[in-house]
Amino acid sequence: MQLKASTDHSLSKTNHKWTTLKRVNLKVADYFKELGQYAKTQKIKGCGTVLRVSNDGSFKSSWLCKDPLCPLCSWRKSVRNRVQVHQLLVAESQQFPDAIYLFLTLTVKNVIGEDLDSELQTMGRAVSLMFQRRALKESTMGYIRTTEVTVNHDGPVITFHPHMHLLVMANKNYFSKQHDFYQTTEQLSNLWCQALKWQGPEKLVVNIKKIRPNKKGHDALLAAATEVGKYQVKSTDYLTNDEEVNLQVISALSKGLKGKRLISFGDEFKKTRHNLKLNQQNDQTAFNSQPIITDELNESTVEWNYRLGKYSRTQK
């Protein structure tokens, strides 16, 4: 049955974010066009142009380009990450009810765009090495690692600040004085510097804190999932009022993030994720939602209208 386009019905107000991010998505596609990357331009431009939605406007599915700089994909990925992390934490808390959860941030010095690729590779290997050290191997049971890259526009040269957030599941006796598990911030900094083979004059900054409910009243597990699952790269960092700077930043980020695994799972988290088959989840899953039951009679198609700059429903 042929679909007939209609501009009388816009996407539900609850999904206005799709419209906002699709507009930003098109700006990003234009920048890649200016950079001469025409295949990537078309790929990003085609992302999220057609959505399957229920009659109440809730999202069901769409084709997404999965580019790390696509605002639509970054948003959906952050949603999926929060879902998976929360599911993992619920499962682990049932299996290890006395486990302690820690939030660890590992940093490095700012780098220029040309060095971002190699720095991210080095950091990824260093995290694995760090948790193989006896000091952490005996006291922790697993971790979830996410990589975030922010842009520093303040200096004479644009630099990038890659850092890693880790949600660590620690032994129940981690803080016990009877065991030698607890690691001070200085000790963790030493371990991180050793893993990186850092030879700079200053120690690298690390931060660690115990997971607690956040200010919005979320329970500790949900707070942890929200923190770890946040955006890896924010569009506000690479879309400024300076067109030349935007081109430079997008070019550097595109090269640096290419092929990078921005979220990974270690030890118990990796095992549980495999057992729960969470790697088969797609990004249409909504955070804290019930499993989607497909009912094509109660679904419709919403298409991006380039002339109006918004989504419009199609009618059968």
JSON list of N, CA, C and O in Angstrom, two decimals, residues 232-287:
[
{"chain": "A", "resi": 232, "resn": "GLN", "atom": "N", "xyz": [29.63, 10.57, 24.76]},
{"chain": "A", "resi": 232, "resn": "GLN", "atom": "CA", "xyz": [31.08, 10.51, 24.68]},
{"chain": "A", "resi": 232, "resn": "GLN", "atom": "C", "xyz": [31.67, 11.79, 24.08]},
{"chain": "A", "resi": 232, "resn": "GLN", "atom": "O", "xyz": [32.76, 12.21, 24.43]},
{"chain": "A", "resi": 233, "resn": "VAL", "atom": "N", "xyz": [30.94, 12.38, 23.14]},
{"chain": "A", "resi": 233, "resn": "VAL", "atom": "CA", "xyz": [31.34, 13.64, 22.52]},
{"chain": "A", "resi": 233, "resn": "VAL", "atom": "C", "xyz": [30.10, 14.50, 22.38]},
{"chain": "A", "resi": 233, "resn": "VAL", "atom": "O", "xyz": [29.09, 14.06, 21.84]},
{"chain": "A", "resi": 234, "resn": "LYS", "atom": "N", "xyz": [30.14, 15.72, 22.87]},
{"chain": "A", "resi": 234, "resn": "LYS", "atom": "CA", "xyz": [28.98, 16.61, 22.83]},
{"chain": "A", "resi": 234, "resn": "LYS", "atom": "C", "xyz": [29.07, 17.53, 21.62]},
{"chain": "A", "resi": 234, "resn": "LYS", "atom": "O", "xyz": [30.11, 18.12, 21.34]},
{"chain": "A", "resi": 235, "resn": "SER", "atom": "N", "xyz": [27.94, 17.67, 20.90]},
{"chain": "A", "resi": 235, "resn": "SER", "atom": "CA", "xyz": [27.94, 18.51, 19.71]},
{"chain": "A", "resi": 235, "resn": "SER", "atom": "C", "xyz": [28.23, 19.96, 20.04]},
{"chain": "A", "resi": 235, "resn": "SER", "atom": "O", "xyz": [28.74, 20.71, 19.19]},
{"chain": "A", "resi": 236, "resn": "THR", "atom": "N", "xyz": [27.93, 20.40, 21.26]},
{"chain": "A", "resi": 236, "resn": "THR", "atom": "CA", "xyz": [28.22, 21.78, 21.65]},
{"chain": "A", "resi": 236, "resn": "THR", "atom": "C", "xyz": [29.72, 22.05, 21.68]},
{"chain": "A", "resi": 236, "resn": "THR", "atom": "O", "xyz": [30.15, 23.20, 21.64]},
{"chain": "A", "resi": 237, "resn": "ASP", "atom": "N", "xyz": [30.52, 21.00, 21.73]},
{"chain": "A", "resi": 237, "resn": "ASP", "atom": "CA", "xyz": [31.97, 21.14, 21.73]},
{"chain": "A", "resi": 237, "resn": "ASP", "atom": "C", "xyz": [32.52, 21.40, 20.33]},
{"chain": "A", "resi": 237, "resn": "ASP", "atom": "O", "xyz": [33.57, 22.02, 20.17]},
{"chain": "A", "resi": 238, "resn": "TYR", "atom": "N", "xyz": [31.84, 20.86, 19.30]},
{"chain": "A", "resi": 238, "resn": "TYR", "atom": "CA", "xyz": [32.39, 21.01, 17.96]},
{"chain": "A", "resi": 238, "resn": "TYR", "atom": "C", "xyz": [31.51, 21.84, 17.03]},
{"chain": "A", "resi": 238, "resn": "TYR", "atom": "O", "xyz": [31.80, 21.98, 15.85]},
{"chain": "A", "resi": 239, "resn": "LEU", "atom": "N", "xyz": [30.41, 22.42, 17.55]},
{"chain": "A", "resi": 239, "resn": "LEU", "atom": "CA", "xyz": [29.59, 23.33, 16.78]},
{"chain": "A", "resi": 239, "resn": "LEU", "atom": "C", "xyz": [29.54, 24.67, 17.49]},
{"chain": "A", "resi": 239, "resn": "LEU", "atom": "O", "xyz": [28.74, 24.89, 18.39]},
{"chain": "A", "resi": 240, "resn": "THR", "atom": "N", "xyz": [30.44, 25.56, 17.10]},
{"chain": "A", "resi": 240, "resn": "THR", "atom": "CA", "xyz": [30.52, 26.89, 17.69]},
{"chain": "A", "resi": 240, "resn": "THR", "atom": "C", "xyz": [30.11, 27.92, 16.64]},
{"chain": "A", "resi": 240, "resn": "THR", "atom": "O", "xyz": [29.63, 27.58, 15.55]},
{"chain": "A", "resi": 241, "resn": "ASN", "atom": "N", "xyz": [30.34, 29.17, 16.93]},
{"chain": "A", "resi": 241, "resn": "ASN", "atom": "CA", "xyz": [30.02, 30.23, 15.98]},
{"chain": "A", "resi": 241, "resn": "ASN", "atom": "C", "xyz": [31.15, 30.48, 14.98]},
{"chain": "A", "resi": 241, "resn": "ASN", "atom": "O", "xyz": [31.02, 31.32, 14.10]},
{"chain": "A", "resi": 242, "resn": "ASP", "atom": "N", "xyz": [32.25, 29.77, 15.13]},
{"chain": "A", "resi": 242, "resn": "ASP", "atom": "CA", "xyz": [33.40, 29.93, 14.24]},
{"chain": "A", "resi": 242, "resn": "ASP", "atom": "C", "xyz": [33.43, 28.76, 13.26]},
{"chain": "A", "resi": 242, "resn": "ASP", "atom": "O", "xyz": [33.76, 27.63, 13.63]},
{"chain": "A", "resi": 243, "resn": "GLU", "atom": "N", "xyz": [33.12, 29.04, 12.00]},
{"chain": "A", "resi": 243, "resn": "GLU", "atom": "CA", "xyz": [33.02, 27.99, 10.99]},
{"chain": "A", "resi": 243, "resn": "GLU", "atom": "C", "xyz": [34.36, 27.29, 10.76]},
{"chain": "A", "resi": 243, "resn": "GLU", "atom": "O", "xyz": [34.43, 26.06, 10.63]},
{"chain": "A", "resi": 244, "resn": "GLU", "atom": "N", "xyz": [35.45, 28.06, 10.71]},
{"chain": "A", "resi": 244, "resn": "GLU", "atom": "CA", "xyz": [36.76, 27.47, 10.46]},
{"chain": "A", "resi": 244, "resn": "GLU", "atom": "C", "xyz": [37.19, 26.56, 11.61]},
{"chain": "A", "resi": 244, "resn": "GLU", "atom": "O", "xyz": [37.76, 25.48, 11.39]},
{"chain": "A", "resi": 245, "resn": "VAL", "atom": "N", "xyz": [36.92, 26.98, 12.83]},
{"chain": "A", "resi": 245, "resn": "VAL", "atom": "CA", "xyz": [37.24, 26.16, 13.99]},
{"chain": "A", "resi": 245, "resn": "VAL", "atom": "C", "xyz": [36.42, 24.88, 13.98]},
{"chain": "A", "resi": 245, "resn": "VAL", "atom": "O", "xyz": [36.93, 23.79, 14.26]},
{"chain": "A", "resi": 246, "resn": "ASN", "atom": "N", "xyz": [35.14, 24.98, 13.63]},
{"chain": "A", "resi": 246, "resn": "ASN", "atom": "CA", "xyz": [34.28, 23.80, 13.57]},
{"chain": "A", "resi": 246, "resn": "ASN", "atom": "C", "xyz": [34.81, 22.77, 12.59]},
{"chain": "A", "resi": 246, "resn": "ASN", "atom": "O", "xyz": [34.83, 21.57, 12.88]},
{"chain": "A", "resi": 247, "resn": "LEU", "atom": "N", "xyz": [35.27, 23.24, 11.43]},
{"chain": "A", "resi": 247, "resn": "LEU", "atom": "CA", "xyz": [35.83, 22.33, 10.43]},
{"chain": "A", "resi": 247, "resn": "LEU", "atom": "C", "xyz": [37.07, 21.63, 10.97]},
{"chain": "A", "resi": 247, "resn": "LEU", "atom": "O", "xyz": [37.25, 20.42, 10.80]},
{"chain": "A", "resi": 248, "resn": "GLN", "atom": "N", "xyz": [37.91, 22.39, 11.64]},
{"chain": "A", "resi": 248, "resn": "GLN", "atom": "CA", "xyz": [39.15, 21.83, 12.19]},
{"chain": "A", "resi": 248, "resn": "GLN", "atom": "C", "xyz": [38.85, 20.79, 13.26]},
{"chain": "A", "resi": 248, "resn": "GLN", "atom": "O", "xyz": [39.44, 19.70, 13.28]},
{"chain": "A", "resi": 249, "resn": "VAL", "atom": "N", "xyz": [37.92, 21.11, 14.16]},
{"chain": "A", "resi": 249, "resn": "VAL", "atom": "CA", "xyz": [37.58, 20.20, 15.26]},
{"chain": "A", "resi": 249, "resn": "VAL", "atom": "C", "xyz": [36.91, 18.94, 14.75]},
{"chain": "A", "resi": 249, "resn": "VAL", "atom": "O", "xyz": [37.24, 17.82, 15.17]},
{"chain": "A", "resi": 250, "resn": "ILE", "atom": "N", "xyz": [35.95, 19.10, 13.83]},
{"chain": "A", "resi": 250, "resn": "ILE", "atom": "CA", "xyz": [35.24, 17.93, 13.30]},
{"chain": "A", "resi": 250, "resn": "ILE", "atom": "C", "xyz": [36.19, 17.01, 12.55]},
{"chain": "A", "resi": 250, "resn": "ILE", "atom": "O", "xyz": [36.12, 15.78, 12.66]},
{"chain": "A", "resi": 251, "resn": "SER", "atom": "N", "xyz": [37.11, 17.59, 11.80]},
{"chain": "A", "resi": 251, "resn": "SER", "atom": "CA", "xyz": [38.10, 16.78, 11.07]},
{"chain": "A", "resi": 251, "resn": "SER", "atom": "C", "xyz": [38.96, 15.97, 12.04]},
{"chain": "A", "resi": 251, "resn": "SER", "atom": "O", "xyz": [39.18, 14.77, 11.85]},
{"chain": "A", "resi": 252, "resn": "ALA", "atom": "N", "xyz": [39.44, 16.63, 13.10]},
{"chain": "A", "resi": 252, "resn": "ALA", "atom": "CA", "xyz": [40.30, 15.96, 14.07]},
{"chain": "A", "resi": 252, "resn": "ALA", "atom": "C", "xyz": [39.54, 14.88, 14.84]},
{"chain": "A", "resi": 252, "resn": "ALA", "atom": "O", "xyz": [40.05, 13.77, 15.04]},
{"chain": "A", "resi": 253, "resn": "LEU", "atom": "N", "xyz": [38.32, 15.18, 15.27]},
{"chain": "A", "resi": 253, "resn": "LEU", "atom": "CA", "xyz": [37.53, 14.21, 16.01]},
{"chain": "A", "resi": 253, "resn": "LEU", "atom": "C", "xyz": [37.16, 13.01, 15.15]},
{"chain": "A", "resi": 253, "resn": "LEU", "atom": "O", "xyz": [37.18, 11.86, 15.60]},
{"chain": "A", "resi": 254, "resn": "SER", "atom": "N", "xyz": [36.83, 13.27, 13.89]},
{"chain": "A", "resi": 254, "resn": "SER", "atom": "CA", "xyz": [36.45, 12.18, 12.99]},
{"chain": "A", "resi": 254, "resn": "SER", "atom": "C", "xyz": [37.61, 11.20, 12.81]},
{"chain": "A", "resi": 254, "resn": "SER", "atom": "O", "xyz": [37.41, 9.98, 12.84]},
{"chain": "A", "resi": 255, "resn": "LYS", "atom": "N", "xyz": [38.81, 11.72, 12.66]},
{"chain": "A", "resi": 255, "resn": "LYS", "atom": "CA", "xyz": [39.99, 10.85, 12.51]},
{"chain": "A", "resi": 255, "resn": "LYS", "atom": "C", "xyz": [40.34, 10.15, 13.82]},
{"chain": "A", "resi": 255, "resn": "LYS", "atom": "O", "xyz": [40.68, 8.97, 13.85]},
{"chain": "A", "resi": 256, "resn": "GLY", "atom": "N", "xyz": [40.26, 10.90, 14.92]},
{"chain": "A", "resi": 256, "resn": "GLY", "atom": "CA", "xyz": [40.65, 10.34, 16.21]},
{"chain": "A", "resi": 256, "resn": "GLY", "atom": "C", "xyz": [39.71, 9.28, 16.74]},
{"chain": "A", "resi": 256, "resn": "GLY", "atom": "O", "xyz": [40.14, 8.33, 17.41]},
{"chain": "A", "resi": 257, "resn": "LEU", "atom": "N", "xyz": [38.42, 9.44, 16.46]},
{"chain": "A", "resi": 257, "resn": "LEU", "atom": "CA", "xyz": [37.42, 8.51, 17.00]},
{"chain": "A", "resi": 257, "resn": "LEU", "atom": "C", "xyz": [37.14, 7.33, 16.07]},
{"chain": "A", "resi": 257, "resn": "LEU", "atom": "O", "xyz": [36.45, 6.38, 16.47]},
{"chain": "A", "resi": 258, "resn": "LYS", "atom": "N", "xyz": [37.67, 7.37, 14.87]},
{"chain": "A", "resi": 258, "resn": "LYS", "atom": "CA", "xyz": [37.39, 6.31, 13.90]},
{"chain": "A", "resi": 258, "resn": "LYS", "atom": "C", "xyz": [37.83, 4.94, 14.43]},
{"chain": "A", "resi": 258, "resn": "LYS", "atom": "O", "xyz": [38.98, 4.74, 14.82]},
{"chain": "A", "resi": 259, "resn": "GLY", "atom": "N", "xyz": [36.90, 4.02, 14.46]},
{"chain": "A", "resi": 259, "resn": "GLY", "atom": "CA", "xyz": [37.20, 2.64, 14.87]},
{"chain": "A", "resi": 259, "resn": "GLY", "atom": "C", "xyz": [37.42, 2.45, 16.35]},
{"chain": "A", "resi": 259, "resn": "GLY", "atom": "O", "xyz": [37.81, 1.37, 16.78]},
{"chain": "A", "resi": 260, "resn": "LYS", "atom": "N", "xyz": [37.15, 3.47, 17.16]},
{"chain": "A", "resi": 260, "resn": "LYS", "atom": "CA", "xyz": [37.41, 3.36, 18.61]},
{"chain": "A", "resi": 260, "resn": "LYS", "atom": "C", "xyz": [36.19, 2.77, 19.32]},
{"chain": "A", "resi": 260, "resn": "LYS", "atom": "O", "xyz": [35.04, 3.07, 19.00]},
{"chain": "A", "resi": 261, "resn": "ARG", "atom": "N", "xyz": [36.48, 1.92, 20.30]},
{"chain": "A", "resi": 261, "resn": "ARG", "atom": "CA", "xyz": [35.43, 1.37, 21.15]},
{"chain": "A", "resi": 261, "resn": "ARG", "atom": "C", "xyz": [35.29, 2.31, 22.34]},
{"chain": "A", "resi": 261, "resn": "ARG", "atom": "O", "xyz": [36.10, 2.30, 23.25]},
{"chain": "A", "resi": 262, "resn": "LEU", "atom": "N", "xyz": [34.24, 3.12, 22.33]},
{"chain": "A", "resi": 262, "resn": "LEU", "atom": "CA", "xyz": [34.09, 4.16, 23.34]},
{"chain": "A", "resi": 262, "resn": "LEU", "atom": "C", "xyz": [33.44, 3.66, 24.62]},
{"chain": "A", "resi": 262, "resn": "LEU", "atom": "O", "xyz": [33.36, 4.40, 25.60]},
{"chain": "A", "resi": 263, "resn": "ILE", "atom": "N", "xyz": [32.94, 2.45, 24.61]},
{"chain": "A", "resi": 263, "resn": "ILE", "atom": "CA", "xyz": [32.46, 1.82, 25.84]},
{"chain": "A", "resi": 263, "resn": "ILE", "atom": "C", "xyz": [32.87, 0.36, 25.81]},
{"chain": "A", "resi": 263, "resn": "ILE", "atom": "O", "xyz": [32.77, -0.31, 24.77]},
{"chain": "A", "resi": 264, "resn": "SER", "atom": "N", "xyz": [33.40, -0.14, 26.93]},
{"chain": "A", "resi": 264, "resn": "SER", "atom": "CA", "xyz": [33.82, -1.53, 26.98]},
{"chain": "A", "resi": 264, "resn": "SER", "atom": "C", "xyz": [33.54, -2.10, 28.37]},
{"chain": "A", "resi": 264, "resn": "SER", "atom": "O", "xyz": [33.31, -1.35, 29.33]},
{"chain": "A", "resi": 265, "resn": "PHE", "atom": "N", "xyz": [33.57, -3.42, 28.46]},
{"chain": "A", "resi": 265, "resn": "PHE", "atom": "CA", "xyz": [33.18, -4.11, 29.69]},
{"chain": "A", "resi": 265, "resn": "PHE", "atom": "C", "xyz": [34.27, -5.11, 30.06]},
{"chain": "A", "resi": 265, "resn": "PHE", "atom": "O", "xyz": [34.76, -5.84, 29.21]},
{"chain": "A", "resi": 266, "resn": "GLY", "atom": "N", "xyz": [34.62, -5.12, 31.35]},
{"chain": "A", "resi": 266, "resn": "GLY", "atom": "CA", "xyz": [35.68, -6.00, 31.80]},
{"chain": "A", "resi": 266, "resn": "GLY", "atom": "C", "xyz": [35.23, -7.00, 32.85]},
{"chain": "A", "resi": 266, "resn": "GLY", "atom": "O", "xyz": [34.37, -6.71, 33.68]},
{"chain": "A", "resi": 267, "resn": "ASP", "atom": "N", "xyz": [35.82, -8.20, 32.79]},
{"chain": "A", "resi": 267, "resn": "ASP", "atom": "CA", "xyz": [35.63, -9.26, 33.79]},
{"chain": "A", "resi": 267, "resn": "ASP", "atom": "C", "xyz": [34.15, -9.61, 34.00]},
{"chain": "A", "resi": 267, "resn": "ASP", "atom": "O", "xyz": [33.48, -9.99, 33.06]},
{"chain": "A", "resi": 268, "resn": "GLU", "atom": "N", "xyz": [33.63, -9.49, 35.22]},
{"chain": "A", "resi": 268, "resn": "GLU", "atom": "CA", "xyz": [32.26, -9.93, 35.52]},
{"chain": "A", "resi": 268, "resn": "GLU", "atom": "C", "xyz": [31.22, -9.21, 34.68]},
{"chain": "A", "resi": 268, "resn": "GLU", "atom": "O", "xyz": [30.23, -9.80, 34.25]},
{"chain": "A", "resi": 269, "resn": "PHE", "atom": "N", "xyz": [31.44, -7.93, 34.41]},
{"chain": "A", "resi": 269, "resn": "PHE", "atom": "CA", "xyz": [30.49, -7.18, 33.58]},
{"chain": "A", "resi": 269, "resn": "PHE", "atom": "C", "xyz": [30.46, -7.74, 32.16]},
{"chain": "A", "resi": 269, "resn": "PHE", "atom": "O", "xyz": [29.40, -7.83, 31.54]},
{"chain": "A", "resi": 270, "resn": "LYS", "atom": "N", "xyz": [31.62, -8.12, 31.66]},
{"chain": "A", "resi": 270, "resn": "LYS", "atom": "CA", "xyz": [31.70, -8.68, 30.32]},
{"chain": "A", "resi": 270, "resn": "LYS", "atom": "C", "xyz": [30.98, -10.03, 30.26]},
{"chain": "A", "resi": 270, "resn": "LYS", "atom": "O", "xyz": [30.24, -10.31, 29.30]},
{"chain": "A", "resi": 271, "resn": "LYS", "atom": "N", "xyz": [31.17, -10.86, 31.28]},
{"chain": "A", "resi": 271, "resn": "LYS", "atom": "CA", "xyz": [30.52, -12.17, 31.32]},
{"chain": "A", "resi": 271, "resn": "LYS", "atom": "C", "xyz": [29.00, -12.02, 31.40]},
{"chain": "A", "resi": 271, "resn": "LYS", "atom": "O", "xyz": [28.24, -12.68, 30.69]},
{"chain": "A", "resi": 272, "resn": "THR", "atom": "N", "xyz": [28.55, -11.14, 32.28]},
{"chain": "A", "resi": 272, "resn": "THR", "atom": "CA", "xyz": [27.12, -10.95, 32.47]},
{"chain": "A", "resi": 272, "resn": "THR", "atom": "C", "xyz": [26.48, -10.37, 31.22]},
{"chain": "A", "resi": 272, "resn": "THR", "atom": "O", "xyz": [25.37, -10.76, 30.84]},
{"chain": "A", "resi": 273, "resn": "ARG", "atom": "N", "xyz": [27.15, -9.45, 30.58]},
{"chain": "A", "resi": 273, "resn": "ARG", "atom": "CA", "xyz": [26.61, -8.85, 29.36]},
{"chain": "A", "resi": 273, "resn": "ARG", "atom": "C", "xyz": [26.44, -9.91, 28.28]},
{"chain": "A", "resi": 273, "resn": "ARG", "atom": "O", "xyz": [25.44, -9.91, 27.54]},
{"chain": "A", "resi": 274, "resn": "HIS", "atom": "N", "xyz": [27.40, -10.83, 28.20]},
{"chain": "A", "resi": 274, "resn": "HIS", "atom": "CA", "xyz": [27.30, -11.92, 27.23]},
{"chain": "A", "resi": 274, "resn": "HIS", "atom": "C", "xyz": [26.15, -12.86, 27.59]},
{"chain": "A", "resi": 274, "resn": "HIS", "atom": "O", "xyz": [25.37, -13.26, 26.72]},
{"chain": "A", "resi": 275, "resn": "ASN", "atom": "N", "xyz": [26.01, -13.21, 28.88]},
{"chain": "A", "resi": 275, "resn": "ASN", "atom": "CA", "xyz": [24.96, -14.12, 29.31]},
{"chain": "A", "resi": 275, "resn": "ASN", "atom": "C", "xyz": [23.57, -13.53, 29.09]},
{"chain": "A", "resi": 275, "resn": "ASN", "atom": "O", "xyz": [22.62, -14.25, 28.77]},
{"chain": "A", "resi": 276, "resn": "LEU", "atom": "N", "xyz": [23.44, -12.22, 29.29]},
{"chain": "A", "resi": 276, "resn": "LEU", "atom": "CA", "xyz": [22.15, -11.56, 29.10]},
{"chain": "A", "resi": 276, "resn": "LEU", "atom": "C", "xyz": [21.89, -11.18, 27.65]},
{"chain": "A", "resi": 276, "resn": "LEU", "atom": "O", "xyz": [20.81, -10.69, 27.32]},
{"chain": "A", "resi": 277, "resn": "LYS", "atom": "N", "xyz": [22.89, -11.40, 26.79]},
{"chain": "A", "resi": 277, "resn": "LYS", "atom": "CA", "xyz": [22.79, -11.09, 25.37]},
{"chain": "A", "resi": 277, "resn": "LYS", "atom": "C", "xyz": [22.48, -9.62, 25.13]},
{"chain": "A", "resi": 277, "resn": "LYS", "atom": "O", "xyz": [21.72, -9.25, 24.22]},
{"chain": "A", "resi": 278, "resn": "LEU", "atom": "N", "xyz": [23.08, -8.76, 25.96]},
{"chain": "A", "resi": 278, "resn": "LEU", "atom": "CA", "xyz": [22.82, -7.33, 25.83]},
{"chain": "A", "resi": 278, "resn": "LEU", "atom": "C", "xyz": [23.49, -6.74, 24.59]},
{"chain": "A", "resi": 278, "resn": "LEU", "atom": "O", "xyz": [23.12, -5.66, 24.14]},
{"chain": "A", "resi": 279, "resn": "ASN", "atom": "N", "xyz": [24.50, -7.45, 24.06]},
{"chain": "A", "resi": 279, "resn": "ASN", "atom": "CA", "xyz": [25.15, -6.96, 22.85]},
{"chain": "A", "resi": 279, "resn": "ASN", "atom": "C", "xyz": [24.22, -7.04, 21.64]},
{"chain": "A", "resi": 279, "resn": "ASN", "atom": "O", "xyz": [24.51, -6.49, 20.59]},
{"chain": "A", "resi": 280, "resn": "GLN", "atom": "N", "xyz": [23.07, -7.72, 21.82]},
{"chain": "A", "resi": 280, "resn": "GLN", "atom": "CA", "xyz": [22.10, -7.81, 20.74]},
{"chain": "A", "resi": 280, "resn": "GLN", "atom": "C", "xyz": [21.00, -6.75, 20.85]},
{"chain": "A", "resi": 280, "resn": "GLN", "atom": "O", "xyz": [20.14, -6.65, 19.99]},
{"chain": "A", "resi": 281, "resn": "GLN", "atom": "N", "xyz": [21.05, -5.96, 21.92]},
{"chain": "A", "resi": 281, "resn": "GLN", "atom": "CA", "xyz": [20.07, -4.88, 22.05]},
{"chain": "A", "resi": 281, "resn": "GLN", "atom": "C", "xyz": [20.34, -3.82, 21.01]},
{"chain": "A", "resi": 281, "resn": "GLN", "atom": "O", "xyz": [21.48, -3.51, 20.70]},
{"chain": "A", "resi": 282, "resn": "ASN", "atom": "N", "xyz": [19.27, -3.23, 20.48]},
{"chain": "A", "resi": 282, "resn": "ASN", "atom": "CA", "xyz": [19.49, -2.12, 19.54]},
{"chain": "A", "resi": 282, "resn": "ASN", "atom": "C", "xyz": [19.16, -0.80, 20.21]},
{"chain": "A", "resi": 282, "resn": "ASN", "atom": "O", "xyz": [18.72, -0.76, 21.36]},
{"chain": "A", "resi": 283, "resn": "ASP", "atom": "N", "xyz": [19.37, 0.29, 19.50]},
{"chain": "A", "resi": 283, "resn": "ASP", "atom": "CA", "xyz": [19.26, 1.60, 20.10]},
{"chain": "A", "resi": 283, "resn": "ASP", "atom": "C", "xyz": [17.84, 2.17, 20.10]},
{"chain": "A", "resi": 283, "resn": "ASP", "atom": "O", "xyz": [17.64, 3.33, 20.37]},
{"chain": "A", "resi": 284, "resn": "GLN", "atom": "N", "xyz": [16.83, 1.34, 19.76]},
{"chain": "A", "resi": 284, "resn": "GLN", "atom": "CA", "xyz": [15.48, 1.85, 19.84]},
{"chain": "A", "resi": 284, "resn": "GLN", "atom": "C", "xyz": [14.89, 1.62, 21.24]},
{"chain": "A", "resi": 284, "resn": "GLN", "atom": "O", "xyz": [13.82, 2.11, 21.56]},
{"chain": "A", "resi": 285, "resn": "THR", "atom": "N", "xyz": [15.63, 0.87, 22.08]},
{"chain": "A", "resi": 285, "resn": "THR", "atom": "CA", "xyz": [15.16, 0.64, 23.43]},
{"chain": "A", "resi": 285, "resn": "THR", "atom": "C", "xyz": [15.16, 1.93, 24.23]},
{"chain": "A", "resi": 285, "resn": "THR", "atom": "O", "xyz": [16.12, 2.67, 24.22]},
{"chain": "A", "resi": 286, "resn": "ALA", "atom": "N", "xyz": [14.08, 2.21, 24.91]},
{"chain": "A", "resi": 286, "resn": "ALA", "atom": "CA", "xyz": [13.99, 3.44, 25.70]},
{"chain": "A", "resi": 286, "resn": "ALA", "atom": "C", "xyz": [14.43, 3.18, 27.14]},
{"chain": "A", "resi": 286, "resn": "ALA", "atom": "O", "xyz": [14.18, 2.10, 27.68]},
{"chain": "A", "resi": 287, "resn": "PHE", "atom": "N", "xyz": [15.09, 4.13, 27.73]},
{"chain": "A", "resi": 287, "resn": "PHE", "atom": "CA", "xyz": [15.58, 3.98, 29.10]},
{"chain": "A", "resi": 287, "resn": "PHE", "atom": "C", "xyz": [14.41, 3.82, 30.06]},
{"chain": "A", "resi": 287, "resn": "PHE", "atom": "O", "xyz": [13.47, 4.58, 30.07]}
]
